């Protein structure tokens, strides 16, 4: 194998000594990104609800190969005080937060006139406002230490809309706008701020939507999954958490130091239409 293609230990552990905080990383995309960052040697702060022990075990198994520690925060991304405390705890325990992935998110599907106001508020708080609170807590440390990577997990719905998803579309468009504004504020610093905009990824968040569609239409879950892709995603394939993890790793690399304020679609052509 030629020298340029040989993976050295240094390449593999690009994030050794760095700390990554991934919100909503007990499941789905966040867990996939946390595992990819752990493969690069990063210390990890895992956050989210549900089966946290299984998620922690998966990430710890990867991180331990690099001697990197993994911590858990049960902070609720709808609570600003929890969010700021999570960042402060990470900085206290690990010394730094170098990579911040704002990933936690929820969904609710209904016509705007039927949308429960408390669901609207929860979606805006968790999918958008939480990124403001993590950013204001983590950016000063990143700037002071001379390295920072912020990756906001928006959505194809940060670029285009779908009916019955008003809160989600508003939050994700807001997250793309927040990404651009803060990227500009950081443009002359070593801190980059970008968004990833996935199309359909088969995680619990999407499985619930497929199950609801199958229940409503009377067709099978498998048929509904194919229909769902056919409506929006020309590749007819789900994006995977591993693919998003690989993009997050690239955005953390030195090669991405001038990638700033982008909303990078990984959507099988959804937003190219
Ligand atoms: P998921 O349901 O598998 O995971 C969501 C994560 O967020 C879980 O860890 C959950 O515990 C956590 N979470 C939810 N509410 C929280 C709260 N109040 N505080 C802390 N953590 C909380 O969903 P996913 O599909 O992996 O989605 C992750 C992100 O990716 C979301 O922002 C979602 O909008 C976005 N996204 C998903 C898709 C997709 O097709 N799955 C597409 C585009 C964007």
CSV table of C-alpha atoms and ligand atoms in Angstrom, one decimal:
chain,number,residue,atom,x,y,z
A,1,UNK,CA,0.0,0.0,0.0
A,2,UNK,CA,1.4,3.4,-0.9
A,3,UNK,CA,2.4,5.8,1.9
A,4,UNK,CA,-0.4,8.3,1.2
A,5,UNK,CA,-3.1,5.6,1.7
A,6,UNK,CA,-1.6,4.1,4.9
A,7,UNK,CA,-3.7,5.0,8.0
A,8,UNK,CA,-1.4,5.8,10.8
A,9,UNK,CA,-2.3,5.7,14.5
A,10,UNK,CA,-2.1,9.6,14.4
A,11,UNK,CA,-4.8,9.7,11.6
A,12,UNK,CA,-7.0,7.3,13.5
A,13,UNK,CA,-6.7,9.3,16.8
A,14,UNK,CA,-7.2,12.8,15.2
A,15,UNK,CA,-9.3,13.9,18.3
A,16,UNK,CA,-7.1,12.4,21.0
A,17,UNK,CA,-7.0,14.8,24.0
A,18,UNK,CA,-10.1,16.6,22.8
A,19,UNK,CA,-13.6,16.5,24.3
A,20,UNK,CA,-16.7,16.1,22.3
A,21,UNK,CA,-20.2,16.8,23.8
A,22,UNK,CA,-23.0,15.3,21.7
A,23,UNK,CA,-26.6,16.2,22.8
A,24,UNK,CA,-29.2,13.5,22.3
A,25,UNK,CA,-26.6,10.8,21.9
A,26,UNK,CA,-28.3,7.9,23.6
A,27,UNK,CA,-30.0,6.9,20.3
A,28,UNK,CA,-29.9,7.2,16.5
A,29,UNK,CA,-27.8,9.9,14.8
A,30,UNK,CA,-26.3,11.3,18.0
A,31,UNK,CA,-25.1,7.9,19.0
A,32,UNK,CA,-23.7,7.2,15.6
A,33,UNK,CA,-21.8,10.5,15.6
A,34,UNK,CA,-20.6,9.9,19.2
A,35,UNK,CA,-19.2,6.5,18.1
A,36,UNK,CA,-17.4,8.1,15.1
A,37,UNK,CA,-15.8,10.8,17.3
A,38,UNK,CA,-14.8,8.1,19.9
A,39,UNK,CA,-13.1,6.2,17.1
A,40,UNK,CA,-10.9,9.3,16.6
A,41,UNK,CA,-9.8,9.2,20.2
A,42,UNK,CA,-12.1,11.9,21.6
A,43,UNK,CA,-13.3,11.9,25.2
A,44,UNK,CA,-17.1,11.9,25.0
A,45,UNK,CA,-20.0,13.4,26.9
A,46,UNK,CA,-23.1,11.5,26.1
A,47,UNK,CA,-26.5,13.1,26.8
A,48,UNK,CA,-30.2,12.0,26.3
A,49,UNK,CA,-32.9,9.8,27.7
A,50,UNK,CA,-34.0,6.2,27.1
A,51,UNK,CA,-31.5,3.3,27.3
A,52,UNK,CA,-28.5,5.4,28.3
A,53,UNK,CA,-26.6,2.4,29.7
A,54,UNK,CA,-26.6,0.6,26.3
A,55,UNK,CA,-25.4,3.7,24.5
A,56,UNK,CA,-22.7,4.4,27.1
A,57,UNK,CA,-21.5,0.8,26.9
A,58,UNK,CA,-21.2,1.1,23.1
A,59,UNK,CA,-19.3,4.4,23.2
A,60,UNK,CA,-17.1,3.3,26.1
A,61,UNK,CA,-16.1,0.1,24.2
A,62,UNK,CA,-14.7,2.3,21.4
A,63,UNK,CA,-13.2,5.1,23.6
A,64,UNK,CA,-11.4,2.6,25.9
A,65,UNK,CA,-9.2,1.5,22.9
A,66,UNK,CA,-7.8,5.1,23.1
A,67,UNK,CA,-7.8,5.3,26.9
A,68,UNK,CA,-10.4,8.0,26.6
A,69,UNK,CA,-13.1,8.6,29.2
A,70,UNK,CA,-16.8,8.8,28.6
A,71,UNK,CA,-19.2,10.7,30.8
A,72,UNK,CA,-23.0,11.0,30.8
A,73,UNK,CA,-25.2,14.1,31.4
A,74,UNK,CA,-28.9,13.7,32.0
A,75,UNK,CA,-29.5,17.4,31.2
A,76,UNK,CA,-32.9,18.1,29.7
A,77,UNK,CA,-32.3,20.1,26.4
A,78,UNK,CA,-35.6,22.0,27.1
A,79,UNK,CA,-34.1,23.5,30.3
A,80,UNK,CA,-31.5,26.3,29.8
A,81,UNK,CA,-30.1,25.9,33.4
A,82,UNK,CA,-29.5,22.2,32.8
A,83,UNK,CA,-27.8,22.9,29.5
A,84,UNK,CA,-25.4,25.5,30.9
A,85,UNK,CA,-24.6,23.1,33.9
A,86,UNK,CA,-23.9,20.3,31.4
A,87,UNK,CA,-21.3,22.4,29.6
A,88,UNK,CA,-19.8,23.6,32.9
A,89,UNK,CA,-19.6,20.0,34.2
A,90,UNK,CA,-17.9,18.8,31.0
A,91,UNK,CA,-15.3,21.6,31.2
A,92,UNK,CA,-14.7,20.9,34.9
A,93,UNK,CA,-14.4,17.1,34.5
A,94,UNK,CA,-12.5,17.1,31.2
A,95,UNK,CA,-10.9,20.6,31.1
A,96,UNK,CA,-12.4,21.4,27.7
A,97,UNK,CA,-15.3,21.1,25.3
A,98,UNK,CA,-13.7,21.2,21.9
A,99,UNK,CA,-16.4,19.6,19.7
A,100,UNK,CA,-20.0,20.5,20.3
A,101,UNK,CA,-22.7,18.5,18.4
A,102,UNK,CA,-26.2,20.0,18.8
A,103,UNK,CA,-28.2,16.9,17.9
A,104,UNK,CA,-31.1,16.4,20.4
A,105,UNK,CA,-34.4,16.7,18.6
A,106,UNK,CA,-38.0,15.7,18.7
A,107,UNK,CA,-40.9,15.7,16.2
A,108,UNK,CA,-44.6,16.1,16.1
A,109,UNK,CA,-46.8,15.8,13.0
A,110,UNK,CA,-50.1,17.7,12.8
A,111,UNK,CA,-51.7,20.5,10.8
A,112,UNK,CA,-50.8,23.9,12.3
A,113,UNK,CA,-54.4,24.5,13.5
A,114,UNK,CA,-54.3,21.2,15.4
A,115,UNK,CA,-50.8,21.6,16.7
A,116,UNK,CA,-50.8,21.4,20.5
A,117,UNK,CA,-49.1,24.6,21.7
A,118,UNK,CA,-47.0,22.6,24.3
A,119,UNK,CA,-45.6,20.4,21.5
A,120,UNK,CA,-44.7,23.5,19.5
A,121,UNK,CA,-42.9,25.0,22.5
A,122,UNK,CA,-41.1,21.7,23.2
A,123,UNK,CA,-39.9,21.4,19.6
A,124,UNK,CA,-38.6,25.0,19.4
A,125,UNK,CA,-36.9,24.6,22.9
A,126,UNK,CA,-35.2,21.2,22.2
A,127,UNK,CA,-34.5,21.5,18.4
A,128,UNK,CA,-33.5,25.2,18.3
A,129,UNK,CA,-33.1,27.0,21.6
A,130,UNK,CA,-30.9,24.3,23.2
A,131,UNK,CA,-28.2,25.1,20.5
A,132,UNK,CA,-28.2,28.8,21.6
A,133,UNK,CA,-27.7,27.8,25.2
A,134,UNK,CA,-24.9,25.2,24.5
A,135,UNK,CA,-23.2,27.7,22.1
A,136,UNK,CA,-23.2,30.6,24.6
A,137,UNK,CA,-21.8,28.3,27.3
A,138,UNK,CA,-19.1,26.5,25.2
A,139,UNK,CA,-17.8,29.2,22.7
A,140,UNK,CA,-15.7,31.3,25.1
A,141,UNK,CA,-13.7,28.2,26.1
A,142,UNK,CA,-13.2,27.1,22.5
A,143,UNK,CA,-12.0,30.6,21.5
A,144,UNK,CA,-9.7,30.8,24.5
A,145,UNK,CA,-8.1,27.4,23.8
A,146,UNK,CA,-7.7,28.0,20.0
A,147,UNK,CA,-9.8,25.1,18.6
A,148,UNK,CA,-13.5,24.5,18.3
A,149,UNK,CA,-15.9,22.6,16.1
A,150,UNK,CA,-19.7,23.2,16.4
A,151,UNK,CA,-21.9,20.9,14.3
A,152,UNK,CA,-25.6,21.5,14.4
A,153,UNK,CA,-27.7,18.6,13.2
A,154,UNK,CA,-30.4,20.4,11.3
A,155,UNK,CA,-32.3,18.5,8.5
A,156,UNK,CA,-33.5,18.7,4.9
A,157,UNK,CA,-36.3,20.4,6.8
A,158,UNK,CA,-33.8,23.2,7.6
A,159,UNK,CA,-33.7,23.9,3.8
A,160,UNK,CA,-37.2,23.0,2.5
A,161,UNK,CA,-40.6,22.4,4.2
A,162,UNK,CA,-43.1,19.6,4.4
A,163,UNK,CA,-46.8,19.9,5.4
A,164,UNK,CA,-47.8,19.1,9.0
A,165,UNK,CA,-44.3,19.7,10.4
A,166,UNK,CA,-44.5,23.5,11.0
A,167,UNK,CA,-42.7,23.5,14.4
A,168,UNK,CA,-40.0,21.2,13.2
A,169,UNK,CA,-39.4,23.1,9.9
A,170,UNK,CA,-39.4,26.4,11.8
A,171,UNK,CA,-36.9,25.1,14.3
A,172,UNK,CA,-34.6,23.5,11.7
A,173,UNK,CA,-34.7,26.6,9.5
A,174,UNK,CA,-33.9,28.6,12.6
A,175,UNK,CA,-31.0,26.3,13.4
A,176,UNK,CA,-29.5,26.8,9.9
A,177,UNK,CA,-29.8,30.6,10.4
A,178,UNK,CA,-28.2,30.3,13.8
A,179,UNK,CA,-25.4,28.3,12.3
A,180,UNK,CA,-24.7,31.0,9.7
A,181,UNK,CA,-24.8,33.9,12.1
A,182,UNK,CA,-22.5,32.3,14.7
A,183,UNK,CA,-20.1,31.1,11.9
A,184,UNK,CA,-19.7,34.7,10.9
A,185,UNK,CA,-19.2,35.8,14.5
A,186,UNK,CA,-16.4,33.2,14.7
A,187,UNK,CA,-15.0,33.7,11.1
A,188,UNK,CA,-11.6,35.0,12.2
A,189,UNK,CA,-11.2,32.5,15.1
A,190,UNK,CA,-10.2,28.8,15.0
A,191,UNK,CA,-13.8,27.9,15.8
A,192,UNK,CA,-16.0,26.7,12.9
A,193,UNK,CA,-19.7,26.4,13.0
A,194,UNK,CA,-21.6,24.3,10.5
A,195,UNK,CA,-24.9,22.4,10.0
A,196,UNK,CA,-25.5,18.9,8.7
A,197,UNK,CA,-28.9,18.5,7.0
A,198,UNK,CA,-29.8,14.8,6.8
A,199,UNK,CA,-32.7,13.5,4.8
A,200,UNK,CA,-34.4,10.3,6.1
A,201,UNK,CA,-32.4,8.3,8.5
A,202,UNK,CA,-34.0,5.2,9.9
A,203,UNK,CA,-33.9,6.0,13.6
A,204,UNK,CA,-36.6,5.8,16.3
A,205,UNK,CA,-37.7,9.3,15.4
A,206,UNK,CA,-38.5,8.2,11.8
A,207,UNK,CA,-39.6,4.7,12.7
A,208,UNK,CA,-42.5,6.3,14.8
A,209,UNK,CA,-43.6,8.2,11.7
A,210,UNK,CA,-43.5,5.1,9.5
A,211,UNK,CA,-45.4,3.1,12.1
A,212,UNK,CA,-48.1,5.9,12.3
A,213,UNK,CA,-48.4,6.0,8.5
A,214,UNK,CA,-48.7,2.2,8.3
A,215,UNK,CA,-51.4,2.3,11.0
A,216,UNK,CA,-53.3,5.0,9.1
A,217,UNK,CA,-53.0,3.5,5.6
A,218,UNK,CA,-53.4,-0.2,6.6
A,219,UNK,CA,-50.3,-1.1,4.5
A,220,UNK,CA,-47.2,-2.8,6.0
A,221,UNK,CA,-44.4,-0.9,7.8
A,222,UNK,CA,-42.0,-2.1,5.0
A,223,UNK,CA,-44.3,-0.7,2.3
A,224,UNK,CA,-44.6,2.6,4.1
A,225,UNK,CA,-40.8,2.9,4.5
A,226,UNK,CA,-40.5,2.5,0.7
A,227,UNK,CA,-43.3,5.1,0.1
A,228,UNK,CA,-41.7,7.5,2.5
A,229,UNK,CA,-38.4,7.4,0.7
A,230,UNK,CA,-40.1,7.6,-2.7
A,231,UNK,CA,-41.9,10.8,-1.8
A,232,UNK,CA,-38.8,12.8,-0.9
A,233,UNK,CA,-35.5,11.0,-1.2
A,234,UNK,CA,-34.5,10.2,-4.9
A,235,UNK,CA,-31.7,7.8,-3.9
A,236,UNK,CA,-34.4,5.6,-2.3
A,237,UNK,CA,-31.9,4.8,0.4
A,238,UNK,CA,-31.9,5.9,4.1
A,239,UNK,CA,-28.8,8.0,5.1
A,240,UNK,CA,-27.1,6.1,8.0
A,241,UNK,CA,-25.8,7.5,11.3
A,242,UNK,CA,-22.3,6.1,10.3
A,243,UNK,CA,-22.3,8.3,7.2
A,244,UNK,CA,-23.2,11.3,9.3
A,245,UNK,CA,-20.5,10.4,11.8
A,246,UNK,CA,-17.9,10.3,9.0
A,247,UNK,CA,-19.0,13.8,7.9
A,248,UNK,CA,-18.8,15.1,11.5
A,249,UNK,CA,-15.2,13.7,11.7
A,250,UNK,CA,-14.3,15.5,8.5
A,251,UNK,CA,-15.7,18.8,9.9
A,252,UNK,CA,-13.5,18.3,12.9
A,253,UNK,CA,-10.4,17.8,10.8
A,254,UNK,CA,-7.8,20.4,9.9
A,255,UNK,CA,-8.9,20.1,6.2
A,256,UNK,CA,-12.3,21.6,7.2
A,257,UNK,CA,-10.9,24.7,9.0
A,258,UNK,CA,-12.3,27.0,6.3
A,259,UNK,CA,-15.6,25.3,6.0
A,260,UNK,CA,-17.8,27.8,7.8
A,261,UNK,CA,-21.5,28.4,8.0
A,262,UNK,CA,-22.6,25.7,5.6
A,263,UNK,CA,-25.7,23.6,5.7
A,264,UNK,CA,-24.5,20.4,4.3
A,265,UNK,CA,-27.2,18.1,2.9
A,266,UNK,CA,-26.9,14.4,3.2
A,267,UNK,CA,-30.3,13.7,1.8
A,268,UNK,CA,-30.1,11.4,-1.3
A,269,UNK,CA,-31.0,14.3,-3.5
A,270,UNK,CA,-34.1,15.5,-1.6
A,271,UNK,CA,-33.2,19.2,-1.7
A,272,UNK,CA,-31.7,19.0,-5.2
A,273,UNK,CA,-35.2,18.7,-6.6
B,1,LIG,P1,-33.8,9.8,18.0
B,1,LIG,O1,-35.2,9.9,18.6
B,1,LIG,O2,-33.2,8.4,17.7
B,1,LIG,O3,-32.8,10.5,19.0
B,1,LIG,C1,-33.1,11.7,19.7
B,1,LIG,C2,-32.1,11.9,20.8
B,1,LIG,O4,-32.5,13.1,21.5
B,1,LIG,C3,-32.3,10.7,21.9
B,1,LIG,O5,-31.0,10.5,22.4
B,1,LIG,C4,-33.2,11.4,22.9
B,1,LIG,O6,-33.0,10.8,24.2
B,1,LIG,C5,-32.7,12.8,22.9
B,1,LIG,N1,-33.6,13.8,23.4
B,1,LIG,C6,-34.9,14.0,23.1
B,1,LIG,N2,-35.4,15.0,23.9
B,1,LIG,C7,-34.4,15.4,24.7
B,1,LIG,C8,-34.3,16.3,25.8
B,1,LIG,N3,-35.3,17.1,26.1
B,1,LIG,N4,-33.1,16.5,26.4
B,1,LIG,C9,-32.0,15.7,26.0
B,1,LIG,N5,-32.1,14.8,25.1
B,1,LIG,C10,-33.2,14.6,24.4
B,1,LIG,O7,-33.8,10.7,16.8
B,1,LIG,P2,-32.7,10.9,15.6
B,1,LIG,O8,-33.5,10.6,14.3
B,1,LIG,O9,-31.4,10.3,15.9
B,1,LIG,O10,-32.6,12.5,15.6
B,1,LIG,C11,-31.5,13.2,16.0
B,1,LIG,C12,-31.4,14.6,15.4
B,1,LIG,O11,-31.3,14.4,14.0
B,1,LIG,C13,-32.7,15.4,15.6
B,1,LIG,O12,-32.3,16.7,15.8
B,1,LIG,C14,-33.5,15.2,14.4
B,1,LIG,O13,-34.3,16.3,14.2
B,1,LIG,C15,-32.4,15.2,13.4
B,1,LIG,N6,-32.7,14.6,12.1
B,1,LIG,C16,-33.2,13.3,12.0
B,1,LIG,C17,-33.5,12.8,10.8
B,1,LIG,C18,-34.0,11.4,10.6
B,1,LIG,O14,-34.4,11.0,9.5
B,1,LIG,N7,-33.9,10.5,11.6
B,1,LIG,C19,-33.4,13.6,9.6
B,1,LIG,C20,-32.9,14.8,9.7
B,1,LIG,C21,-32.6,15.4,11.0
